[in-house]
XYZ file of C-alpha atoms in Angstrom:
568
model
C -26.305 -11.552 3.182
C -24.043 -10.324 0.518
C -20.468 -11.814 0.861
C -17.208 -9.845 1.040
C -15.689 -10.237 -2.700
C -12.124 -11.340 -1.994
C -10.854 -11.005 -5.520
C -12.519 -8.198 -7.263
C -11.816 -8.393 -11.137
C -12.437 -6.028 -14.049
C -12.660 -7.074 -17.737
C -9.644 -5.658 -19.823
C -10.411 -2.772 -21.995
C -11.664 -3.246 -25.555
C -12.731 -6.906 -24.724
C -9.042 -7.919 -25.268
C -8.362 -11.391 -23.711
C -5.974 -12.307 -21.026
C -3.598 -14.934 -22.350
C -1.725 -17.737 -20.470
C 1.850 -19.208 -20.862
C 5.330 -18.638 -22.173
C 4.625 -19.956 -25.748
C 1.553 -17.758 -26.464
C 3.676 -14.749 -25.190
C 6.550 -15.589 -27.332
C 4.182 -15.909 -30.425
C 3.838 -12.142 -30.390
C 7.567 -11.703 -31.257
C 8.544 -10.813 -34.824
C 10.685 -13.550 -36.197
C 13.336 -10.860 -37.217
C 13.655 -9.381 -33.954
C 17.160 -8.166 -32.981
C 16.753 -7.539 -29.163
C 13.987 -8.091 -26.747
C 14.077 -6.606 -23.270
C 12.289 -8.363 -20.387
C 12.190 -5.783 -17.479
C 10.688 -6.106 -14.131
C 11.245 -6.057 -10.256
C 14.241 -7.597 -8.497
C 13.475 -11.244 -7.722
C 15.349 -14.517 -7.221
C 13.497 -16.082 -10.233
C 15.088 -14.353 -13.070
C 17.263 -17.225 -14.121
C 14.216 -19.668 -14.242
C 12.293 -16.964 -16.273
C 15.163 -16.470 -18.741
C 15.297 -20.333 -19.270
C 11.653 -20.621 -19.918
C 11.741 -17.600 -22.258
C 14.677 -18.856 -24.141
C 12.756 -22.161 -24.967
C 9.708 -20.203 -25.890
C 11.447 -17.608 -28.093
C 13.526 -20.151 -29.921
C 10.560 -22.105 -30.776
C 8.729 -19.117 -31.949
C 11.490 -17.613 -34.050
C 13.551 -20.635 -35.054
C 16.626 -18.729 -33.927
C 18.957 -19.298 -30.991
C 18.889 -17.040 -28.097
C 21.707 -15.256 -26.381
C 20.961 -14.260 -22.765
C 22.226 -11.037 -21.019
C 21.490 -10.391 -17.271
C 21.297 -6.808 -16.358
C 23.279 -7.785 -13.229
C 26.192 -7.540 -15.675
C 25.326 -4.009 -16.533
C 25.060 -2.516 -13.184
C 27.440 -0.252 -11.368
C 29.808 -1.891 -8.704
C 27.944 -2.416 -5.573
C 30.067 -0.021 -3.695
C 29.005 2.775 -6.055
C 25.490 1.665 -5.722
C 25.720 2.022 -2.015
C 27.026 5.501 -2.425
C 24.353 6.468 -4.819
C 21.517 5.130 -2.683
C 22.934 6.190 0.746
C 20.751 7.333 3.456
C 22.258 10.452 5.085
C 21.586 10.791 8.834
C 20.216 7.082 8.917
C 23.204 5.249 7.655
C 23.472 3.188 10.894
C 19.803 2.922 11.521
C 18.898 -0.854 11.588
C 15.188 -0.274 10.594
C 14.697 2.972 8.693
C 16.156 4.691 5.708
C 15.461 7.617 3.561
C 13.483 6.950 0.440
C 15.686 6.663 -2.382
C 15.745 9.440 -5.016
C 17.061 9.421 -8.352
C 16.266 6.799 -11.083
C 17.223 3.285 -11.978
C 19.266 4.698 -14.882
C 21.630 5.900 -12.196
C 22.575 2.297 -11.361
C 22.914 0.809 -14.857
C 25.625 1.376 -17.490
C 24.076 0.171 -20.853
C 27.393 0.820 -22.580
C 28.725 -2.142 -20.712
C 26.405 -4.329 -23.014
C 28.527 -6.871 -24.839
C 26.673 -8.436 -27.666
C 27.044 -12.195 -27.448
C 26.957 -14.566 -30.331
C 27.661 -13.683 -34.031
C 25.748 -12.817 -37.076
C 22.027 -12.058 -37.532
C 20.600 -15.430 -36.405
C 20.857 -14.497 -32.705
C 18.125 -13.307 -30.817
C 19.442 -11.121 -27.851
C 17.448 -11.406 -24.711
C 18.225 -8.784 -22.034
C 16.344 -9.613 -18.729
C 16.259 -8.120 -15.351
C 15.546 -4.783 -13.780
C 16.575 -1.968 -16.114
C 16.403 -4.036 -19.212
C 14.510 -1.362 -20.916
C 17.461 0.968 -20.904
C 19.305 -1.236 -23.457
C 17.464 0.158 -26.714
C 15.441 -2.943 -27.232
C 13.084 -3.599 -30.316
C 10.490 -5.109 -28.032
C 9.997 -4.308 -24.446
C 8.012 -6.679 -21.890
C 7.471 -5.926 -18.211
C 7.108 -9.013 -16.140
C 5.638 -8.118 -12.828
C 5.442 -9.948 -9.484
C 3.432 -8.129 -6.736
C 5.303 -6.568 -4.018
C 3.652 -8.964 -1.287
C 5.877 -11.882 -2.825
C 8.998 -9.910 -2.642
C 8.367 -8.984 0.920
C 7.699 -12.540 2.045
C 10.696 -13.869 0.124
C 13.232 -11.228 1.579
C 11.651 -11.722 4.992
C 12.411 -15.414 4.701
C 15.837 -14.906 3.486
C 15.289 -16.312 0.018
C 14.669 -13.162 -1.810
C 17.020 -10.637 -3.263
C 17.666 -6.935 -3.166
C 18.253 -4.689 -6.404
C 21.655 -5.473 -7.894
C 22.976 -6.645 -4.584
C 25.698 -9.353 -4.651
C 24.304 -12.897 -4.009
C 26.574 -13.443 -1.054
C 24.980 -10.738 0.935
C 21.732 -11.277 2.814
C 18.467 -9.526 1.593
C 16.950 -6.824 3.812
C 13.346 -5.488 4.077
C 15.088 -2.061 4.841
C 16.665 -1.941 1.473
C 13.581 -3.420 -0.221
C 11.158 -0.985 1.205
C 13.323 2.320 1.130
C 15.603 1.763 -1.875
C 14.371 -0.864 -4.272
C 10.665 -0.133 -4.380
C 10.948 3.578 -4.990
C 13.461 3.220 -7.756
C 11.512 0.278 -9.474
C 8.361 2.014 -9.254
C 9.663 5.139 -10.960
C 11.376 3.291 -13.536
C 8.284 1.047 -14.259
C 5.962 4.150 -14.647
C 8.352 6.007 -16.750
C 8.531 3.083 -19.303
C 4.864 2.150 -19.135
C 4.070 3.981 -22.363
C 6.253 1.899 -24.592
C 5.636 -1.758 -22.939
C 4.702 -4.203 -25.737
C 3.538 -6.867 -23.287
C 2.596 -6.915 -19.594
C 3.103 -10.318 -17.845
C 1.948 -11.319 -14.444
C 4.418 -13.815 -12.646
C 2.224 -14.934 -9.723
C 2.468 -18.254 -11.366
C 6.010 -18.533 -12.601
C 5.430 -21.643 -14.727
C 2.190 -20.491 -16.349
C 2.258 -16.610 -16.417
C -0.677 -14.611 -17.605
C -0.402 -11.493 -19.811
C -1.967 -8.807 -21.803
C -0.617 -6.513 -24.568
C 0.853 -3.239 -23.695
C -1.982 -1.524 -25.578
C -4.502 -3.421 -23.376
C -2.589 -2.244 -20.299
C -2.650 1.317 -21.276
C -6.392 1.202 -22.339
C -7.386 -0.545 -19.091
C -5.561 2.001 -16.951
C -7.523 4.699 -18.558
C -10.767 2.914 -18.115
C -10.167 2.433 -14.472
C -9.423 5.974 -13.958
C -12.964 6.768 -15.155
C -14.998 4.433 -13.175
C -15.325 3.218 -9.492
C -13.150 0.201 -8.684
C -11.763 -1.784 -5.933
C -8.111 -2.859 -5.436
C -7.273 -6.387 -4.526
C -7.305 -6.818 -0.607
C -4.642 -8.609 0.991
C -3.758 -9.447 4.762
C -0.469 -9.784 6.481
C 0.095 -11.586 9.665
C 1.972 -9.982 12.703
C 2.529 -10.958 16.415
C -0.531 -8.870 17.405
C -2.919 -10.018 14.731
C -6.347 -11.295 15.082
C -8.984 -13.388 13.250
C -11.925 -11.122 12.346
C -11.016 -10.981 8.661
C -10.481 -14.777 8.449
C -13.716 -15.434 10.244
C -16.058 -12.595 8.979
C -14.631 -12.007 5.420
C -13.059 -15.380 4.579
C -9.801 -13.931 4.087
C -6.506 -15.569 4.931
C -2.689 -14.824 5.004
C 0.300 -16.778 4.755
C 0.720 -16.770 8.547
C -1.342 -17.542 11.551
C -3.620 -14.530 11.579
C -5.123 -11.630 9.583
C -3.529 -8.531 11.282
C -3.110 -5.994 8.790
C -5.390 -5.708 5.737
C -4.631 -3.408 2.790
C -7.850 -2.391 1.406
C -6.460 0.345 -0.713
C -2.927 1.476 -0.607
C -1.219 2.884 -3.743
C 2.290 1.836 -3.005
C 1.334 -1.923 -2.718
C -2.278 -2.524 -3.844
C -3.112 -4.164 -7.155
C -5.972 -4.377 -9.593
C -7.075 -7.507 -11.119
C -7.908 -7.459 -14.988
C -9.853 -10.446 -16.469
C -13.194 -11.980 -16.989
C -12.498 -14.197 -14.011
C -10.036 -13.959 -11.126
C -8.421 -17.386 -12.150
C -7.528 -16.061 -15.561
C -6.366 -12.493 -14.812
C -3.400 -10.195 -14.633
C -2.705 -8.111 -11.579
C -1.410 -4.646 -12.313
C -0.207 -2.071 -9.577
C -2.754 0.483 -8.536
C 0.238 3.001 -8.418
C 0.544 2.448 -12.222
C -3.140 3.491 -12.839
C -2.534 6.616 -10.666
C 0.819 7.626 -12.521
C -0.583 7.238 -15.881
C -3.786 9.321 -15.244
C -3.202 11.451 -12.039
C -5.399 14.230 -12.896
C -8.329 12.128 -14.177
C -8.239 9.782 -11.212
C -7.377 12.161 -8.257
C -8.749 15.479 -9.663
C -6.424 18.205 -11.004
C -6.147 19.995 -7.605
C -5.097 17.038 -5.847
C -2.727 16.167 -8.624
C -1.054 19.631 -8.516
C -0.565 19.212 -4.701
C 0.612 15.503 -4.469
C 1.975 14.810 -7.907
C 1.516 10.989 -8.771
C 1.195 10.064 -5.116
C -2.348 8.882 -4.270
C -2.483 10.568 -0.919
C -5.035 8.487 1.087
C -4.952 4.888 2.186
C -7.528 2.609 3.687
C -6.583 -0.593 5.766
C -7.790 -2.740 8.604
C -6.142 -3.354 11.865
C -7.384 -6.728 13.158
C -6.808 -7.625 16.927
C -9.810 -9.711 17.517
C -8.465 -12.662 19.811
C -5.078 -10.971 19.244
C -3.129 -8.445 21.077
C -2.454 -4.882 21.580
C -0.596 -2.826 18.828
C 2.524 -1.244 19.884
C 2.269 2.407 21.351
C 3.819 4.343 18.563
C 3.771 7.606 16.701
C 4.595 8.978 13.135
C 7.102 11.566 11.975
C 6.487 15.366 12.327
C 6.046 16.921 8.797
C 9.556 18.451 8.656
C 11.266 15.218 9.818
C 9.247 13.246 7.208
C 10.529 15.539 4.558
C 14.056 16.267 5.539
C 15.080 12.926 7.161
C 12.842 10.142 5.708
C 12.250 11.788 2.338
C 8.416 11.717 2.020
C 7.023 15.182 0.919
C 4.082 14.726 3.301
C 3.657 12.870 6.578
C 1.480 10.115 7.982
C -1.532 11.509 9.598
C -4.036 9.005 10.527
C -7.487 8.202 11.841
C -9.029 5.087 13.557
C -12.531 4.262 12.688
C -13.926 1.329 15.034
C -15.501 -1.212 13.042
C -15.568 -3.751 15.708
C -14.948 -2.822 19.532
C -16.519 -2.600 22.805
C -16.685 -0.614 26.003
C -14.381 -3.146 27.752
C -11.766 -2.678 24.880
C -9.300 0.230 24.480
C -7.826 2.667 22.296
C -4.565 4.208 23.307
C -4.312 7.996 22.279
C -2.575 10.982 23.314
C -0.607 11.871 26.421
C -1.829 12.095 29.976
C -2.307 15.566 31.118
C 0.245 15.587 33.965
C 2.701 13.430 31.898
C 6.510 13.512 32.913
C 8.021 13.194 29.454
C 11.558 12.560 30.945
C 10.248 9.692 33.004
C 8.225 8.314 30.084
C 11.535 8.358 28.029
C 13.399 6.639 30.677
C 10.769 3.899 31.229
C 10.747 3.373 27.402
C 14.715 3.130 27.412
C 14.604 0.639 30.114
C 11.995 -1.466 28.550
C 13.938 -1.497 25.313
C 17.322 -2.010 26.826
C 16.594 -4.226 29.773
C 13.179 -5.868 29.217
C 11.518 -3.921 32.061
C 7.790 -3.838 31.579
C 5.970 -0.639 32.693
C 2.510 0.795 32.847
C 2.051 2.579 29.729
C -1.326 4.168 30.884
C 0.733 6.384 33.302
C 1.834 8.186 30.178
C -0.595 7.519 27.376
C -4.524 8.018 27.676
C -6.951 5.266 26.823
C -10.478 5.534 25.488
C -13.245 3.038 25.253
C -13.250 1.283 21.860
C -16.776 2.296 20.981
C -18.112 1.006 17.723
C -18.278 3.479 14.890
C -16.291 6.251 16.838
C -13.484 7.941 14.942
C -10.290 8.924 16.566
C -8.046 11.416 14.799
C -4.329 10.685 15.092
C -2.286 13.581 13.678
C 1.519 12.957 13.294
C 3.365 12.990 16.588
C 0.597 11.610 18.651
C 1.258 8.381 20.624
C -1.413 5.873 19.824
C -2.402 2.309 19.220
C -5.373 -0.027 19.214
C -5.907 -2.526 21.939
C -6.906 -6.077 21.735
C -10.306 -7.137 20.386
C -10.832 -4.460 17.993
C -11.084 -3.971 14.281
C -9.910 -0.542 13.304
C -10.617 0.918 9.767
C -7.456 3.031 9.430
C -8.234 6.125 7.177
C -4.864 7.728 6.791
C -2.328 9.454 4.674
C -0.612 7.151 2.326
C 2.922 7.005 3.880
C 3.008 3.756 5.865
C 6.620 2.727 6.589
C 7.479 5.015 9.424
C 5.825 3.745 12.619
C 8.093 4.850 15.561
C 7.405 2.780 18.550
C 7.679 3.971 22.180
C 6.619 0.483 23.515
C 5.682 -2.995 22.187
C 4.824 -4.808 25.380
C 8.101 -6.736 25.351
C 6.745 -8.694 22.462
C 9.027 -11.276 20.440
C 8.978 -12.243 16.864
C 8.875 -15.602 15.307
C 12.557 -16.211 16.217
C 11.973 -15.226 19.906
C 13.759 -11.841 19.428
C 12.374 -8.917 21.019
C 10.596 -6.807 18.346
C 12.412 -3.573 17.627
C 11.249 -0.301 19.095
C 12.432 3.219 18.194
C 12.585 5.149 21.377
C 14.836 8.050 20.163
C 13.005 8.438 16.914
C 9.637 8.323 18.725
C 10.430 10.938 21.384
C 12.054 13.257 18.815
C 8.767 13.204 16.792
C 6.316 13.387 19.857
C 3.959 16.289 19.867
C 3.709 17.195 23.505
C 0.389 19.281 22.628
C -1.484 16.170 22.203
C -2.096 15.662 26.142
C -4.911 16.213 28.537
C -8.241 17.445 27.768
C -7.123 18.632 24.448
C -6.959 15.031 23.200
C -10.677 14.423 23.893
C -11.787 17.869 22.690
C -9.654 17.874 19.319
C -9.125 14.149 18.504
C -12.340 12.543 19.591
C -14.947 14.631 17.763
C -18.618 14.187 17.725
C -20.313 13.724 14.285
C -21.790 16.836 12.860
C -24.433 16.591 10.285
C -23.375 18.451 7.069
C -25.900 17.276 4.408
C -29.219 15.465 4.168
C -31.897 14.369 1.741
C -34.780 12.155 1.683
C -33.852 9.025 3.715
C -30.164 9.893 4.110
C -27.716 12.234 5.698
C -24.145 12.804 5.876
C -21.995 13.469 8.920
C -18.437 15.085 9.287
C -16.796 12.698 11.603
C -13.276 14.265 12.005
C -11.046 17.010 10.526
C -8.206 19.100 11.742
C -6.489 21.992 10.214
C -3.064 20.235 9.899
C -4.488 17.094 8.319
C -5.181 17.333 4.629
C -8.072 15.043 4.630
C -11.288 14.659 6.310
C -13.429 11.741 7.292
C -17.260 11.758 6.670
C -20.016 9.326 6.942
C -22.995 8.573 4.938
C -26.146 7.193 6.616
C -28.855 5.645 4.273
C -32.162 4.129 4.920
C -33.220 0.855 3.057
C -33.909 1.436 -0.609
C -33.030 5.134 -0.411
C -30.167 6.791 -2.143
C -27.900 9.599 -1.527
C -26.580 11.906 -4.232
C -22.938 12.873 -3.886
C -20.932 15.550 -5.752
C -17.147 14.821 -6.146
C -16.001 18.467 -5.957
C -13.375 17.738 -8.665
C -11.472 15.317 -6.413
C -11.574 11.561 -5.597
C -13.414 9.862 -2.897
C -12.809 6.559 -1.119
C -15.767 4.697 0.562
C -16.091 1.643 2.806
C -19.410 0.159 3.836
C -19.004 -0.125 7.581
C -22.665 -1.162 8.402
C -25.329 -3.028 6.421
C -25.155 -5.849 3.948
C -24.717 -3.972 0.587
C -25.146 -0.834 -1.560
C -24.658 0.305 -5.039
C -22.359 3.115 -6.316
C -24.291 4.415 -9.387
C -22.281 6.732 -11.909
C -22.753 7.880 -15.478
C -19.911 5.442 -16.459
C -21.322 2.325 -14.689
C -22.446 1.025 -11.406
C -20.565 -1.073 -8.877
C -21.899 -3.240 -5.935
C -20.389 -2.728 -2.605
C -20.693 -5.319 0.135
C -19.949 -4.999 3.925
C -16.275 -4.131 4.713
C -15.489 -3.505 1.034
C -13.621 -0.337 -0.040
C -14.034 1.432 -3.315
C -12.298 4.314 -5.162
C -14.602 6.899 -6.838
C -12.384 8.791 -9.368
C -12.505 12.567 -9.750
C -14.174 13.895 -12.953
C -17.588 11.957 -12.705
C -19.169 15.266 -11.472
C -21.548 13.345 -9.266
C -22.710 9.808 -8.296
C -25.296 8.208 -6.284
C -24.984 5.712 -3.367
C -28.082 3.582 -3.175
C -28.872 1.175 -0.292
C -29.541 -2.420 -1.317
C -29.688 -3.691 2.393
C -32.871 -4.327 4.284
C -31.325 -2.266 7.119
C -29.615 0.943 7.388
C -26.322 1.197 5.789
C -23.397 3.445 6.873
C -20.364 4.353 4.720
C -17.199 5.927 5.763
C -16.073 8.446 3.187
C -12.554 10.236 2.992
C -11.743 13.158 0.720
C -8.937 15.561 0.423
C -9.738 19.027 1.831
């Protein structure tokens, strides 16, 4: 049986090598350089990076290095708070509006005081925003977002330009730091001279800026996978650990990112052990029309609008019962231009397991609201099924979850979540009085949840509209395609390809990207005019627009089934 590839990796463009180490990176610097800017995300490791670079640059150039931290160039913290404030959510402990503006708003390059004297000194400006200081050479040193989240959660991380005596917060990391830094990185990517990967701080890997840009262009023209990662949560299970060989830093493999533009990365290298990780979002931002299709680009800009992830509750617990913001609230309050419509595809389930979806037909919303408040305020458990419907977690069934619909997977399931990309606004009605690792009751968001609740999603309408039967929409020799679910208000639809052993299904891309996951069978192959890609059970692949057509060929001894999502 073909094995799930945990670290997919793609050769850099032009057969250019991946390099390792500070000395080799510093050897690319012209000895007569005046100023080098080393930009990158907020992290607690910048001083150690600056020390390592100082040693390497001094050895490479034979000249002393004068260090300048961008922390000395940022505006006062009080001004930064005013500029990045969250109107309407200022006192909210969990959510904030996505930050607008750019990193330029928080930096004052005119405050740069040149240290040292004469022409012998190499000025090394380091930290977020270093590119704004008119450097001769620009490096971007990246550290994937999962590291920042883990460090901030543990209290050892930092927020962007925040004074060191203040504790870090994931609220600021998610809603302020990441949007600003992503826009900044994407804006300067065209003039980066060297891209460094700081997963290993002592021995970073790197590629040239030209290699970075050429590799992004190549990825936008061929099928590829992003690097899968799994997080732990209190409800998490063990399917991905046991079935896929995945692990996380915690005790379970709850939430698996298969493809999600704001956080996923792509490995470049001839082998995963000597590779650089680049953000998937960077590939999107550099070639949005080629990757997504011009019609999708016109509609969504550089936001890749579909994500695929796993919710693993095998030998775990129930997810919270939650909902997502209505479109107008998402735009006006939270700052996303489109909302978080979702769907659940049951990879693993059973008739004894449950999916929670939609309101009961005779629901008393005032009573539901009061019960949820009492659970939150006083720790009083209640029977959620008095208010929210349940359905058998039948394997390979799709459940549609438009914004405003209460929902959650029960224990014992594996859900392939095929959804709109926004992912930071889960508004909880009830979380089973569950506690976090410190014994504190996990937060719920009763007022947000009821403010966004769609009362139309109740009774028989839930089964009729959100639990749709497959409809055959195409077929050929040894294969057929089914439409599993679509709704007028949801901008994407979910389909399924069913292919017999050794047969192949021809697919047209309709000028827009597709995302595929192999949900049954050992393996298949995605064949295109620009190269083929093997796909094993549970793996997800992006098929860029512009290929015109492609073919999915079964390489399994049994029938294969693939879930396919596309923008409508």
